[in-house]
Short mmCIF file of N, CA and C in Angstrom, two decimals:
data_model
loop_
_atom_site.label_atom_id
_atom_site.label_comp_id
_atom_site.label_asym_id
_atom_site.label_seq_id
_atom_site.Cartn_x
_atom_site.Cartn_y
_atom_site.Cartn_z
N UNK A 1 0.85 -1.18 0.00
CA UNK A 1 0.00 0.00 0.00
C UNK A 1 0.90 1.24 0.00
N UNK A 2 0.67 2.10 -0.96
CA UNK A 2 1.41 3.36 -1.06
C UNK A 2 0.58 4.46 -0.42
N UNK A 3 1.23 5.26 0.41
CA UNK A 3 0.57 6.40 1.06
C UNK A 3 1.35 7.65 0.70
N UNK A 4 0.65 8.74 0.48
CA UNK A 4 1.35 9.96 0.14
C UNK A 4 0.41 11.11 -0.10
N UNK A 5 0.94 12.13 -0.76
CA UNK A 5 0.21 13.36 -0.99
C UNK A 5 0.29 13.77 -2.44
N UNK A 6 -0.82 14.24 -2.96
CA UNK A 6 -0.83 14.89 -4.26
C UNK A 6 -0.81 16.38 -3.98
N UNK A 7 0.25 17.05 -4.41
CA UNK A 7 0.36 18.49 -4.25
C UNK A 7 -0.10 19.15 -5.54
N UNK A 8 -0.98 20.13 -5.40
CA UNK A 8 -1.51 20.84 -6.57
C UNK A 8 -1.23 22.33 -6.41
N UNK A 9 -1.49 23.07 -7.47
CA UNK A 9 -1.14 24.48 -7.48
C UNK A 9 -2.31 25.42 -7.25
N UNK A 10 -3.54 24.89 -7.34
CA UNK A 10 -4.72 25.73 -7.10
C UNK A 10 -5.73 24.96 -6.27
N UNK A 11 -6.57 25.69 -5.59
CA UNK A 11 -7.63 25.07 -4.79
C UNK A 11 -8.59 24.31 -5.69
N UNK A 12 -8.91 24.87 -6.85
CA UNK A 12 -9.83 24.17 -7.76
C UNK A 12 -9.23 22.84 -8.23
N UNK A 13 -7.92 22.79 -8.42
CA UNK A 13 -7.27 21.54 -8.79
C UNK A 13 -7.35 20.52 -7.66
N UNK A 14 -7.29 20.99 -6.42
CA UNK A 14 -7.41 20.09 -5.28
C UNK A 14 -8.80 19.44 -5.25
N UNK A 15 -9.84 20.25 -5.46
CA UNK A 15 -11.20 19.72 -5.45
C UNK A 15 -11.46 18.82 -6.66
N UNK A 16 -10.92 19.18 -7.81
CA UNK A 16 -11.08 18.35 -9.00
C UNK A 16 -10.36 17.01 -8.81
N UNK A 17 -9.15 17.06 -8.26
CA UNK A 17 -8.40 15.82 -7.99
C UNK A 17 -9.15 14.94 -7.01
N UNK A 18 -9.71 15.54 -5.99
CA UNK A 18 -10.49 14.78 -5.00
C UNK A 18 -11.62 14.02 -5.69
N UNK A 19 -12.37 14.70 -6.53
CA UNK A 19 -13.51 14.08 -7.21
C UNK A 19 -13.05 12.93 -8.12
N UNK A 20 -12.01 13.17 -8.89
CA UNK A 20 -11.51 12.15 -9.83
C UNK A 20 -11.04 10.91 -9.08
N UNK A 21 -10.25 11.11 -8.03
CA UNK A 21 -9.69 9.97 -7.30
C UNK A 21 -10.75 9.23 -6.51
N UNK A 22 -11.74 9.95 -5.97
CA UNK A 22 -12.84 9.28 -5.27
C UNK A 22 -13.62 8.39 -6.23
N UNK A 23 -13.86 8.91 -7.45
CA UNK A 23 -14.60 8.14 -8.45
C UNK A 23 -13.87 6.84 -8.80
N UNK A 24 -12.56 6.83 -8.67
CA UNK A 24 -11.77 5.63 -8.95
C UNK A 24 -11.71 4.68 -7.75
N UNK A 25 -12.31 5.08 -6.63
CA UNK A 25 -12.34 4.24 -5.44
C UNK A 25 -11.07 4.29 -4.61
N UNK A 26 -10.25 5.32 -4.84
CA UNK A 26 -9.01 5.47 -4.08
C UNK A 26 -9.33 6.14 -2.75
N UNK A 27 -8.74 5.65 -1.67
CA UNK A 27 -8.92 6.26 -0.36
C UNK A 27 -8.16 7.58 -0.35
N UNK A 28 -8.91 8.68 -0.19
CA UNK A 28 -8.28 10.01 -0.19
C UNK A 28 -8.91 10.90 0.88
N UNK A 29 -8.20 11.98 1.17
CA UNK A 29 -8.71 12.97 2.11
C UNK A 29 -8.02 14.29 1.80
N UNK A 30 -8.80 15.38 1.72
CA UNK A 30 -8.19 16.70 1.58
C UNK A 30 -7.61 17.12 2.92
N UNK A 31 -6.38 17.56 2.91
CA UNK A 31 -5.67 17.94 4.14
C UNK A 31 -4.86 19.21 3.88
N UNK A 32 -4.50 19.93 4.93
CA UNK A 32 -3.55 21.03 4.73
C UNK A 32 -2.23 20.47 4.19
N UNK A 33 -1.59 21.20 3.29
CA UNK A 33 -0.31 20.74 2.75
C UNK A 33 0.69 20.60 3.90
N UNK A 34 1.30 19.42 4.06
CA UNK A 34 2.27 19.23 5.14
C UNK A 34 3.41 20.25 5.04
N UNK A 35 3.87 20.68 6.17
CA UNK A 35 4.90 21.72 6.26
C UNK A 35 6.17 21.36 5.50
N UNK A 36 6.52 20.08 5.46
CA UNK A 36 7.77 19.68 4.81
C UNK A 36 7.69 19.75 3.28
N UNK A 37 6.48 19.94 2.73
CA UNK A 37 6.32 20.04 1.28
C UNK A 37 5.95 21.46 0.91
N UNK A 38 6.48 21.92 -0.20
CA UNK A 38 6.18 23.26 -0.68
C UNK A 38 5.11 23.16 -1.76
N UNK A 39 4.14 24.05 -1.71
CA UNK A 39 3.08 24.05 -2.70
C UNK A 39 2.48 25.44 -2.77
N UNK A 40 2.00 25.81 -3.94
CA UNK A 40 1.34 27.11 -4.08
C UNK A 40 -0.04 27.09 -3.44
N UNK A 41 -0.60 25.93 -3.29
CA UNK A 41 -1.93 25.77 -2.71
C UNK A 41 -1.77 25.19 -1.31
N UNK A 42 -2.58 25.65 -0.38
CA UNK A 42 -2.50 25.16 0.99
C UNK A 42 -3.21 23.85 1.23
N UNK A 43 -3.80 23.29 0.16
CA UNK A 43 -4.55 22.03 0.29
C UNK A 43 -3.83 20.94 -0.50
N UNK A 44 -3.71 19.77 0.11
CA UNK A 44 -3.14 18.61 -0.57
C UNK A 44 -4.15 17.47 -0.50
N UNK A 45 -3.96 16.47 -1.33
CA UNK A 45 -4.81 15.29 -1.30
C UNK A 45 -3.97 14.14 -0.75
N UNK A 46 -4.32 13.67 0.46
CA UNK A 46 -3.66 12.51 1.05
C UNK A 46 -4.29 11.28 0.41
N UNK A 47 -3.46 10.30 0.02
CA UNK A 47 -4.01 9.10 -0.61
C UNK A 47 -3.38 7.84 -0.04
N UNK A 48 -4.13 6.75 -0.20
CA UNK A 48 -3.66 5.40 0.08
C UNK A 48 -4.15 4.54 -1.08
N UNK A 49 -3.22 3.94 -1.82
CA UNK A 49 -3.63 3.08 -2.93
C UNK A 49 -2.53 2.07 -3.24
N UNK A 50 -2.84 1.15 -4.12
CA UNK A 50 -1.89 0.09 -4.45
C UNK A 50 -0.83 0.52 -5.46
N UNK A 51 -1.16 1.53 -6.29
CA UNK A 51 -0.23 1.94 -7.34
C UNK A 51 -0.36 3.43 -7.63
N UNK A 52 0.78 4.11 -7.67
CA UNK A 52 0.80 5.53 -8.04
C UNK A 52 0.36 5.73 -9.48
N UNK A 53 0.55 4.71 -10.31
CA UNK A 53 0.21 4.83 -11.73
C UNK A 53 -1.27 5.16 -11.94
N UNK A 54 -2.12 4.63 -11.09
CA UNK A 54 -3.55 4.92 -11.19
C UNK A 54 -3.78 6.42 -11.04
N UNK A 55 -3.11 7.01 -10.07
CA UNK A 55 -3.26 8.45 -9.81
C UNK A 55 -2.67 9.27 -10.94
N UNK A 56 -1.46 8.93 -11.35
CA UNK A 56 -0.82 9.72 -12.41
C UNK A 56 -1.59 9.64 -13.72
N UNK A 57 -2.10 8.47 -14.08
CA UNK A 57 -2.88 8.34 -15.30
C UNK A 57 -4.15 9.17 -15.25
N UNK A 58 -4.84 9.15 -14.11
CA UNK A 58 -6.10 9.89 -13.98
C UNK A 58 -5.86 11.40 -14.01
N UNK A 59 -4.86 11.88 -13.26
CA UNK A 59 -4.63 13.32 -13.20
C UNK A 59 -4.00 13.84 -14.48
N UNK A 60 -3.13 13.05 -15.11
CA UNK A 60 -2.58 13.45 -16.41
C UNK A 60 -3.71 13.56 -17.44
N UNK A 61 -4.63 12.61 -17.41
CA UNK A 61 -5.76 12.63 -18.34
C UNK A 61 -6.65 13.84 -18.16
N UNK A 62 -6.73 14.34 -16.92
CA UNK A 62 -7.54 15.52 -16.63
C UNK A 62 -6.75 16.81 -16.80
N UNK A 63 -5.47 16.68 -17.19
CA UNK A 63 -4.58 17.83 -17.40
C UNK A 63 -4.44 18.71 -16.15
N UNK A 64 -4.32 18.03 -15.00
CA UNK A 64 -4.10 18.72 -13.72
C UNK A 64 -2.60 18.75 -13.46
N UNK A 65 -2.08 19.92 -13.10
CA UNK A 65 -0.67 20.01 -12.71
C UNK A 65 -0.56 19.57 -11.26
N UNK A 66 0.37 18.68 -10.98
CA UNK A 66 0.49 18.12 -9.64
C UNK A 66 1.89 17.57 -9.43
N UNK A 67 2.15 17.23 -8.18
CA UNK A 67 3.37 16.52 -7.81
C UNK A 67 2.97 15.51 -6.74
N UNK A 68 3.53 14.32 -6.81
CA UNK A 68 3.24 13.29 -5.81
C UNK A 68 4.42 13.14 -4.88
N UNK A 69 4.13 13.16 -3.59
CA UNK A 69 5.15 12.93 -2.57
C UNK A 69 4.69 11.74 -1.74
N UNK A 70 5.49 10.69 -1.74
CA UNK A 70 5.15 9.53 -0.92
C UNK A 70 5.45 9.83 0.54
N UNK A 71 4.58 9.33 1.41
CA UNK A 71 4.72 9.54 2.85
C UNK A 71 5.67 8.52 3.42
N UNK A 72 6.60 8.97 4.22
CA UNK A 72 7.55 8.06 4.87
C UNK A 72 7.01 7.61 6.23
N UNK A 73 6.02 8.34 6.73
CA UNK A 73 5.44 8.03 8.04
C UNK A 73 4.02 7.57 7.89
N UNK A 74 3.57 6.73 8.80
CA UNK A 74 2.17 6.34 8.85
C UNK A 74 1.35 7.54 9.25
N UNK A 75 0.18 7.68 8.70
CA UNK A 75 -0.69 8.81 9.03
C UNK A 75 -1.69 8.39 10.08
#
């Protein structure tokens, strides 16, 4: 199980990412961007899924600018 954060550059991208990933059945939660990560938007999408490829394919298809940071700690 991979856990991490999708960092986006706008609030609207955060909400759009949330909707897309929820529709795919991925466990997600909107959270404040963790302090150790830099982002233009104060909202990040925390995720837990089996493969990052599912996320990258979905967000690339929606033309959302993002960065994925895997979590080193349990949430």
